[in-house]
C-alpha positions in Angstrom: 1.8 -6.1 19.0 3.2 -2.7 18.4 1.7 0.3 16.1 4.3 -0.2 13.5 3.7 -4.0 13.5 0.0 -3.8 13.1 1.0 -0.8 10.1 3.2 -3.3 8.3 0.8 -6.0 8.8 -2.0 -4.0 7.0 0.5 -3.1 4.4 1.3 -6.6 3.6 -2.4 -7.7 3.7 -2.9 -5.1 1.0 -0.4 -6.2 -1.2 -1.9 -9.3 -1.1 -5.5 -8.1 -2.0 -4.4 -7.0 -5.3 -1.5 -9.5 -5.9 -2.5 -10.6 -9.3 -1.8 -7.0 -10.4 1.7 -6.1 -8.4 3.4 -6.3 -12.1 1.4 -3.0 -12.6 1.4 -1.4 -9.3 4.5 0.6 -7.9 4.6 1.6 -3.9 5.7 5.0 -3.7 5.4 7.4 -1.2 6.6 7.1 2.5 6.7 3.5 2.5 9.8 3.3 0.2 12.2 4.1 2.9 11.2 0.9 4.9 11.0 -1.2 2.3 14.0 -0.1 0.9 16.2 -0.4 4.3 14.1 -4.2 5.3 14.2 -6.0 1.9 16.9 -4.3 -0.6 19.3 -3.3 1.8 18.6 -5.6 4.5 19.3 -2.9 7.3 17.7 -1.9 10.5 17.4 1.8 10.5 16.3 2.9 13.8 13.0 5.5 13.7 13.0 5.3 9.8 10.0 7.3 9.0 6.7 6.2 7.1 3.4 7.1 6.9 0.0 5.2 7.6 -1.3 5.5 4.3 -0.5 3.3 1.7 0.8 5.2 -1.7 0.2 3.0 -5.1 1.3 4.0 -8.6 -0.4 2.2 -11.6 1.5 1.9 -14.4 0.1 2.7 -17.9 -2.2 -0.3 -19.0 -3.2 1.2 -22.3 -6.1 -0.2 -23.5 -5.9 -3.0 -21.1 -8.2 -2.7 -17.8 -8.9 -3.8 -14.3 -11.9 -6.3 -14.7 -12.0 -5.8 -11.1 -10.9 -2.5 -9.7 -8.1 -2.2 -7.3 -10.5 -0.1 -5.0 -13.1 -3.2 -5.4 -10.3 -5.6 -4.4 -9.3 -3.8 -1.3 -12.8 -3.5 0.0 -13.5 -7.1 -0.6 -10.4 -8.0 1.5 -12.0 -6.3 4.1 -9.4 -3.2 4.2 -11.0 -0.5 5.4 -10.7 3.3 3.5 -10.3 5.9 6.2 -10.5 9.7 5.5 -7.4 11.6 6.2 -8.6 15.3 6.1 -12.1 16.2 7.0 -13.4 17.3 3.5 -11.8 14.5 1.7 -14.1 12.5 -0.9 -14.8 8.8 1.1 -15.5 6.6 -2.2 
């Protein structure tokens, strides 16, 4: 399996782990060009840039809070948290 296919699998597993909250979450950052080309435009774009990290934006939820945090859901799904920078907090 190519490295990109493995990254895509991780991306999709991430979405599955938080699927009941997707109406409050927006994908932002480096995965957007790939998602637009593959799922919106349905056009292959050679060497489209992506990143290995997945950036999630959470919509304003007001007084409503996630009973089970997104972070806890990702950990329970077995998704690994990796430091990008040496001094980055690892919570």
